[in-house]
Amino acid sequence: MAERRKIDVSLEMDDIPVTPRQASPGAKDAAKAVAQASGFDRPTVPTEAPAPAPGALAAPIPAQSPTRASRQRITGRTEQFTVKLRPDTRELIYRLVDQLRLKTVADVMELAFERLEQDRQAGKVTPR
């Protein structure tokens, strides 16, 4: 088997000559001229809108549409609870949502926890 040749890699850059680039003589003046022609000659943003270019069409103002009520249900629930479930548990939860005609999965959980708490207080449930 042939031996691998070792490569000397160094991150030192002291041996690389650095020559600063010189700006072209008129670059600064040219940049100022372009900035002034474009309206960027002031350090602050102008407070009034610039005049439209000749021949430019103004954008149409959209008609005000009536405001609609939010379609989001107000449930009073603000906390998120993420949990991993077995597939059969997930199917049971969604089946109960459908059978009981509930609106959310949280409704099933709240009903189940209410019943669990009642059974626990009645002594029907013991800790594992």
PDB file of C-alpha atoms in Angstrom:
ATOM      1  CA  MET A   1       0.000   0.000   0.000  1.00  0.00           C
ATOM      2  CA  ALA A   2       1.369   3.407  -0.900  1.00  0.00           C
ATOM      3  CA  GLU A   3       1.987   5.891   1.861  1.00  0.00           C
ATOM      4  CA  ARG A   4      -0.050   9.030   1.886  1.00  0.00           C
ATOM      5  CA  ARG A   5       1.820  12.216   1.388  1.00  0.00           C
ATOM      6  CA  LYS A   6       1.444  14.664   4.270  1.00  0.00           C
ATOM      7  CA  ILE A   7       0.230  18.086   3.315  1.00  0.00           C
ATOM      8  CA  ASP A   8       1.415  21.067   5.308  1.00  0.00           C
ATOM      9  CA  VAL A   9      -1.591  23.315   5.754  1.00  0.00           C
ATOM     10  CA  SER A  10      -1.248  26.526   7.680  1.00  0.00           C
ATOM     11  CA  LEU A  11      -3.785  29.187   8.452  1.00  0.00           C
ATOM     12  CA  GLU A  12      -1.134  31.822   8.975  1.00  0.00           C
ATOM     13  CA  MET A  13      -1.452  34.596   6.421  1.00  0.00           C
ATOM     14  CA  ASP A  14       1.601  36.633   7.363  1.00  0.00           C
ATOM     15  CA  ASP A  15       3.440  35.634   4.198  1.00  0.00           C
ATOM     16  CA  ILE A  16       0.675  36.908   1.872  1.00  0.00           C
ATOM     17  CA  PRO A  17       1.361  40.467   0.734  1.00  0.00           C
ATOM     18  CA  VAL A  18      -1.502  42.875   1.325  1.00  0.00           C
ATOM     19  CA  THR A  19      -1.823  45.839  -0.984  1.00  0.00           C
ATOM     20  CA  PRO A  20      -4.631  48.255  -0.194  1.00  0.00           C
ATOM     21  CA  ARG A  21      -6.767  49.224  -3.155  1.00  0.00           C
ATOM     22  CA  GLN A  22      -6.910  52.853  -4.112  1.00  0.00           C
ATOM     23  CA  ALA A  23     -10.254  54.401  -4.969  1.00  0.00           C
ATOM     24  CA  SER A  24     -10.470  55.954  -8.379  1.00  0.00           C
ATOM     25  CA  PRO A  25     -10.019  59.743  -8.240  1.00  0.00           C
ATOM     26  CA  GLY A  26     -13.607  60.671  -9.170  1.00  0.00           C
ATOM     27  CA  ALA A  27     -15.443  57.822  -7.380  1.00  0.00           C
ATOM     28  CA  LYS A  28     -16.492  59.855  -4.337  1.00  0.00           C
ATOM     29  CA  ASP A  29     -17.772  62.754  -6.438  1.00  0.00           C
ATOM     30  CA  ALA A  30     -19.620  60.384  -8.781  1.00  0.00           C
ATOM     31  CA  ALA A  31     -21.319  58.644  -5.838  1.00  0.00           C
ATOM     32  CA  LYS A  32     -22.423  62.015  -4.420  1.00  0.00           C
ATOM     33  CA  ALA A  33     -23.846  63.056  -7.796  1.00  0.00           C
ATOM     34  CA  VAL A  34     -25.841  59.815  -8.127  1.00  0.00           C
ATOM     35  CA  ALA A  35     -27.119  60.134  -4.545  1.00  0.00           C
ATOM     36  CA  GLN A  36     -28.267  63.725  -5.104  1.00  0.00           C
ATOM     37  CA  ALA A  37     -29.965  62.831  -8.387  1.00  0.00           C
ATOM     38  CA  SER A  38     -31.803  59.989  -6.614  1.00  0.00           C
ATOM     39  CA  GLY A  39     -32.951  62.158  -3.712  1.00  0.00           C
ATOM     40  CA  PHE A  40     -30.509  60.753  -1.157  1.00  0.00           C
ATOM     41  CA  ASP A  41     -28.650  63.983  -0.542  1.00  0.00           C
ATOM     42  CA  ARG A  42     -30.112  64.563   2.934  1.00  0.00           C
ATOM     43  CA  PRO A  43     -29.285  62.609   6.081  1.00  0.00           C
ATOM     44  CA  THR A  44     -33.004  62.223   6.915  1.00  0.00           C
ATOM     45  CA  VAL A  45     -35.965  60.902   4.980  1.00  0.00           C
ATOM     46  CA  PRO A  46     -38.064  63.635   3.329  1.00  0.00           C
ATOM     47  CA  THR A  47     -41.408  64.217   5.040  1.00  0.00           C
ATOM     48  CA  GLU A  48     -43.418  64.851   1.891  1.00  0.00           C
ATOM     49  CA  ALA A  49     -43.882  62.386  -0.915  1.00  0.00           C
ATOM     50  CA  PRO A  50     -41.928  63.105  -4.083  1.00  0.00           C
ATOM     51  CA  ALA A  51     -43.869  64.279  -7.124  1.00  0.00           C
ATOM     52  CA  PRO A  52     -44.838  61.437  -9.462  1.00  0.00           C
ATOM     53  CA  ALA A  53     -42.826  61.027 -12.620  1.00  0.00           C
ATOM     54  CA  PRO A  54     -44.410  62.586 -15.717  1.00  0.00           C
ATOM     55  CA  GLY A  55     -46.756  60.141 -17.420  1.00  0.00           C
ATOM     56  CA  ALA A  56     -46.946  57.848 -14.384  1.00  0.00           C
ATOM     57  CA  LEU A  57     -50.350  56.549 -13.409  1.00  0.00           C
ATOM     58  CA  ALA A  58     -51.428  56.704  -9.810  1.00  0.00           C
ATOM     59  CA  ALA A  59     -52.300  53.404  -8.180  1.00  0.00           C
ATOM     60  CA  PRO A  60     -56.045  52.966  -7.758  1.00  0.00           C
ATOM     61  CA  ILE A  61     -57.333  53.291  -4.231  1.00  0.00           C
ATOM     62  CA  PRO A  62     -59.031  50.040  -3.258  1.00  0.00           C
ATOM     63  CA  ALA A  63     -62.652  50.266  -2.185  1.00  0.00           C
ATOM     64  CA  GLN A  64     -63.183  49.857   1.524  1.00  0.00           C
ATOM     65  CA  SER A  65     -64.526  46.397   2.184  1.00  0.00           C
ATOM     66  CA  PRO A  66     -66.772  45.918   5.187  1.00  0.00           C
ATOM     67  CA  THR A  67     -64.938  44.573   8.178  1.00  0.00           C
ATOM     68  CA  ARG A  68     -65.812  41.012   8.992  1.00  0.00           C
ATOM     69  CA  ALA A  69     -65.960  39.349  12.331  1.00  0.00           C
ATOM     70  CA  SER A  70     -63.113  37.003  13.042  1.00  0.00           C
ATOM     71  CA  ARG A  71     -63.811  33.397  12.176  1.00  0.00           C
ATOM     72  CA  GLN A  72     -61.618  32.229  14.996  1.00  0.00           C
ATOM     73  CA  ARG A  73     -63.543  30.713  17.862  1.00  0.00           C
ATOM     74  CA  ILE A  74     -62.936  32.318  21.204  1.00  0.00           C
ATOM     75  CA  THR A  75     -62.343  29.415  23.556  1.00  0.00           C
ATOM     76  CA  GLY A  76     -60.449  31.084  26.382  1.00  0.00           C
ATOM     77  CA  ARG A  77     -57.622  28.629  25.833  1.00  0.00           C
ATOM     78  CA  THR A  78     -54.236  30.273  25.699  1.00  0.00           C
ATOM     79  CA  GLU A  79     -51.828  27.503  26.660  1.00  0.00           C
ATOM     80  CA  GLN A  80     -50.326  24.932  24.335  1.00  0.00           C
ATOM     81  CA  PHE A  81     -49.845  21.337  25.474  1.00  0.00           C
ATOM     82  CA  THR A  82     -47.877  19.024  23.214  1.00  0.00           C
ATOM     83  CA  VAL A  83     -47.670  15.321  23.969  1.00  0.00           C
ATOM     84  CA  LYS A  84     -46.672  12.140  22.142  1.00  0.00           C
ATOM     85  CA  LEU A  85     -49.417   9.516  21.972  1.00  0.00           C
ATOM     86  CA  ARG A  86     -49.742   5.945  20.848  1.00  0.00           C
ATOM     87  CA  PRO A  87     -51.662   5.652  17.569  1.00  0.00           C
ATOM     88  CA  ASP A  88     -54.603   3.917  19.257  1.00  0.00           C
ATOM     89  CA  THR A  89     -54.899   6.709  21.848  1.00  0.00           C
ATOM     90  CA  ARG A  90     -54.886   9.344  19.123  1.00  0.00           C
ATOM     91  CA  GLU A  91     -57.600   7.488  17.208  1.00  0.00           C
ATOM     92  CA  LEU A  92     -59.693   7.179  20.391  1.00  0.00           C
ATOM     93  CA  ILE A  93     -59.481  10.925  21.026  1.00  0.00           C
ATOM     94  CA  TYR A  94     -60.550  11.834  17.488  1.00  0.00           C
ATOM     95  CA  ARG A  95     -63.308   9.202  17.523  1.00  0.00           C
ATOM     96  CA  LEU A  96     -64.673  10.741  20.736  1.00  0.00           C
ATOM     97  CA  VAL A  97     -64.552  14.224  19.197  1.00  0.00           C
ATOM     98  CA  ASP A  98     -66.666  12.959  16.299  1.00  0.00           C
ATOM     99  CA  GLN A  99     -69.068  10.833  18.343  1.00  0.00           C
ATOM    100  CA  LEU A 100     -69.696  13.502  20.968  1.00  0.00           C
ATOM    101  CA  ARG A 101     -69.842  16.201  18.271  1.00  0.00           C
ATOM    102  CA  LEU A 102     -67.305  18.333  20.073  1.00  0.00           C
ATOM    103  CA  LYS A 103     -65.525  21.175  18.357  1.00  0.00           C
ATOM    104  CA  THR A 104     -61.968  20.639  19.549  1.00  0.00           C
ATOM    105  CA  VAL A 105     -59.665  17.959  20.881  1.00  0.00           C
ATOM    106  CA  ALA A 106     -59.278  20.117  23.978  1.00  0.00           C
ATOM    107  CA  ASP A 107     -62.981  19.575  24.735  1.00  0.00           C
ATOM    108  CA  VAL A 108     -62.417  15.800  24.943  1.00  0.00           C
ATOM    109  CA  MET A 109     -59.404  16.277  27.174  1.00  0.00           C
ATOM    110  CA  GLU A 110     -61.255  18.646  29.493  1.00  0.00           C
ATOM    111  CA  LEU A 111     -64.181  16.221  29.829  1.00  0.00           C
ATOM    112  CA  ALA A 112     -61.821  13.315  30.487  1.00  0.00           C
ATOM    113  CA  PHE A 113     -59.861  15.234  33.120  1.00  0.00           C
ATOM    114  CA  GLU A 114     -63.026  16.413  34.859  1.00  0.00           C
ATOM    115  CA  ARG A 115     -64.221  12.807  35.123  1.00  0.00           C
ATOM    116  CA  LEU A 116     -60.788  11.595  36.246  1.00  0.00           C
ATOM    117  CA  GLU A 117     -60.701  14.237  38.979  1.00  0.00           C
ATOM    118  CA  GLN A 118     -64.219  13.263  40.140  1.00  0.00           C
ATOM    119  CA  ASP A 119     -63.218   9.587  40.294  1.00  0.00           C
ATOM    120  CA  ARG A 120     -59.986  10.451  42.122  1.00  0.00           C
ATOM    121  CA  GLN A 121     -61.857  12.480  44.744  1.00  0.00           C
ATOM    122  CA  ALA A 122     -64.363   9.631  45.183  1.00  0.00           C
ATOM    123  CA  GLY A 123     -61.467   7.233  45.817  1.00  0.00           C
ATOM    124  CA  LYS A 124     -62.032   5.243  42.636  1.00  0.00           C
ATOM    125  CA  VAL A 125     -58.582   6.071  41.228  1.00  0.00           C
ATOM    126  CA  THR A 126     -55.324   5.358  43.001  1.00  0.00           C
ATOM    127  CA  PRO A 127     -51.856   6.522  41.961  1.00  0.00           C
ATOM    128  CA  ARG A 128     -49.855   4.036  39.916  1.00  0.00           C
TER     129      ARG A 128
END
